[in-house]
PDB file of C-alpha atoms in Angstrom:
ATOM      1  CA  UNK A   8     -13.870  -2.670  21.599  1.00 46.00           C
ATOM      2  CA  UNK A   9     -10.863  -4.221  20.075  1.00 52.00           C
ATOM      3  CA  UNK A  10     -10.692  -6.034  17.273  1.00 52.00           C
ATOM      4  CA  UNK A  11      -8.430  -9.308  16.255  1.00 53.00           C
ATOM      5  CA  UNK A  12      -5.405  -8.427  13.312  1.00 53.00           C
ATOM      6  CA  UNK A  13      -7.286  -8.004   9.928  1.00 51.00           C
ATOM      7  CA  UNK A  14      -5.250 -10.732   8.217  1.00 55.00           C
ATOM      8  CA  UNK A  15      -7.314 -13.643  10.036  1.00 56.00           C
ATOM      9  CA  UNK A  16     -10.379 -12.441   8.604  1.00 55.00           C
ATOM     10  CA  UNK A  17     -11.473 -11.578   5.340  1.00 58.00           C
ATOM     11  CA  UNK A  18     -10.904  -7.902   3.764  1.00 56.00           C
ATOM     12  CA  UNK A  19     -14.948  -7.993   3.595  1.00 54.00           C
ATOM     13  CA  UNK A  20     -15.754  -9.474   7.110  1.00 58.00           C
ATOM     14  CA  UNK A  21     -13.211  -6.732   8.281  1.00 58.00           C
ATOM     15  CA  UNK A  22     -14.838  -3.715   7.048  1.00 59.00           C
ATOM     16  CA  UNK A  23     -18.582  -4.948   7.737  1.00 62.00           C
ATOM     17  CA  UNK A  24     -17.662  -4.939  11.297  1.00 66.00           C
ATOM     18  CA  UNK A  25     -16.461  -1.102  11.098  1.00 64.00           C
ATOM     19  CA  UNK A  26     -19.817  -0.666   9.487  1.00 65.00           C
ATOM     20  CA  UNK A  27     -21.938  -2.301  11.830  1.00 68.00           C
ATOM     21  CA  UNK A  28     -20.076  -0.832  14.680  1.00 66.00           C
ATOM     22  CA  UNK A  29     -20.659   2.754  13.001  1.00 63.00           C
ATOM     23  CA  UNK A  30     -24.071   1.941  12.633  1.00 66.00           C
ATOM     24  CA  UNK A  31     -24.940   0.838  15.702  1.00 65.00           C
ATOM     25  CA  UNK A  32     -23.238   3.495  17.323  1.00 57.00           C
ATOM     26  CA  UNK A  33     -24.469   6.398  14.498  1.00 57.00           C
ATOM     27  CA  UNK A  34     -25.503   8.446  17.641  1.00 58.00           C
ATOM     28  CA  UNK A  35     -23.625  11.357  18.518  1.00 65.00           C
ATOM     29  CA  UNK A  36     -20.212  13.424  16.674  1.00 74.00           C
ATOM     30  CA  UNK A  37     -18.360  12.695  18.994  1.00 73.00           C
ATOM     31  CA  UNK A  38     -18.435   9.027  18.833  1.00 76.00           C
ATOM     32  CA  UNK A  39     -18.624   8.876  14.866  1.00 77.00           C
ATOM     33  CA  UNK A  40     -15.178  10.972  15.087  1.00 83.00           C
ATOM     34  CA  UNK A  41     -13.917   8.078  17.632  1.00 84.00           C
ATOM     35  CA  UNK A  42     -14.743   5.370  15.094  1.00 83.00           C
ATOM     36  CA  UNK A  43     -13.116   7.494  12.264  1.00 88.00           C
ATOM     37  CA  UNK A  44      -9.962   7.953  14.175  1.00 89.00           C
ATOM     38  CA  UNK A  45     -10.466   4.599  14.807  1.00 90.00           C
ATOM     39  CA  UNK A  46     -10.610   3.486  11.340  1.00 90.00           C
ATOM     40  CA  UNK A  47      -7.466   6.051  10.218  1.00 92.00           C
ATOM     41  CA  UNK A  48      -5.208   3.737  12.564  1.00 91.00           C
ATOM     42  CA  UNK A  49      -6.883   0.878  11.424  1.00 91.00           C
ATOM     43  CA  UNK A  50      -5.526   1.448   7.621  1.00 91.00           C
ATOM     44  CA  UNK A  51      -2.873   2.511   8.755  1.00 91.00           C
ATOM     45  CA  UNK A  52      -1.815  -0.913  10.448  1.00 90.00           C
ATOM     46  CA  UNK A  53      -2.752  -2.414   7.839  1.00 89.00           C
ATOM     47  CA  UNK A  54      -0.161  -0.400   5.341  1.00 90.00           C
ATOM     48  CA  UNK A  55       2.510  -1.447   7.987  1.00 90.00           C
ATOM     49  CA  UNK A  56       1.648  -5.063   7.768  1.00 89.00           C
ATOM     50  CA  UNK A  57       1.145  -4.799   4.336  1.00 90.00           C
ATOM     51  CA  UNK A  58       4.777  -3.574   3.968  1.00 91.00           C
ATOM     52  CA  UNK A  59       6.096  -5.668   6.181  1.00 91.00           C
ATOM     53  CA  UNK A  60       4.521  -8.797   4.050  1.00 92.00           C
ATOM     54  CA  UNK A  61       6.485  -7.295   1.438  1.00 92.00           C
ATOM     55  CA  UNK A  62       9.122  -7.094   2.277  1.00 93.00           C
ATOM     56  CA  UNK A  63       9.530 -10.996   3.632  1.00 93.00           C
ATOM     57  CA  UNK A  64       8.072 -12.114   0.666  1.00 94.00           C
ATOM     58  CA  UNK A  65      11.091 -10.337  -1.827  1.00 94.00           C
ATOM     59  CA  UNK A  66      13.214 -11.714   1.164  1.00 94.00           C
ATOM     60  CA  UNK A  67      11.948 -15.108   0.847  1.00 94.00           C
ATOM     61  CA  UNK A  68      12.194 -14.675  -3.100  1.00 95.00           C
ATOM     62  CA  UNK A  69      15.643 -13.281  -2.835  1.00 95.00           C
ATOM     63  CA  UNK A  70      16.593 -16.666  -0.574  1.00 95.00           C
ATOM     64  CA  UNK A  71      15.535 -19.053  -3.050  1.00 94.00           C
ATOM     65  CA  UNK A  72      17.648 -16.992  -5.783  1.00 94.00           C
ATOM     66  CA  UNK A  73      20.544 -17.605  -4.482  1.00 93.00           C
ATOM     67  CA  UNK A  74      19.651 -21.624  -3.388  1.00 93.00           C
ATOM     68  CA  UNK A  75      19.124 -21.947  -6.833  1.00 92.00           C
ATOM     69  CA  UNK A  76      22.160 -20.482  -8.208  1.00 91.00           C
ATOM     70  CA  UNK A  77      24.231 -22.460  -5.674  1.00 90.00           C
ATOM     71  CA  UNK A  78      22.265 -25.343  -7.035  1.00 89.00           C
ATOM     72  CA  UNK A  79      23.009 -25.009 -10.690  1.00 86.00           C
ATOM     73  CA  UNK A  80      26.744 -24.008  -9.650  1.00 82.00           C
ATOM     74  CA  UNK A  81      26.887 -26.598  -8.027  1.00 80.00           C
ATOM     75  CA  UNK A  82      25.897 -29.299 -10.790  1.00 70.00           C
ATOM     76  CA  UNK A  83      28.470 -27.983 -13.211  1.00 60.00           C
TER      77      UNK A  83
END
């Protein structure tokens, strides 16, 4: 089952559906060690986009820097 990117739902909505999912399919090893791989690459996305966010955020922070500085230079 796949499941849509983590950032258009909520952290809490996310993780219930793990848990329902391992609930509902608490049956044998094998598949709990399919849902906790499953979850490991999860997080693991997640620390990607996470970083990537970041990153475009100190970008977009670093852009508006410099606008301003050209601003005020350019009132003198």
């Amino acid at each position: 089952m796949s499941y849509p990117s983590p950032l258009g739902m909520s952290i809490v909505h996310y993780f219930g559906d793990v848990a329902t999912e391992m609930r509902r399919k608490g049956g044998s090893s094998a598949s709990q060690e399919a849902i906790k791989a499953d979850m490991e690459s999860r997080k693991k996305e997640r620390q990607v986009i996470s970083k990537d966010l970041k990153e475009h955020y100190r970008q977009h922070k670093r852009e508006i820097a410099a606008l301003k500085a050209k601003a005020k230079h350019r009132g003198k």
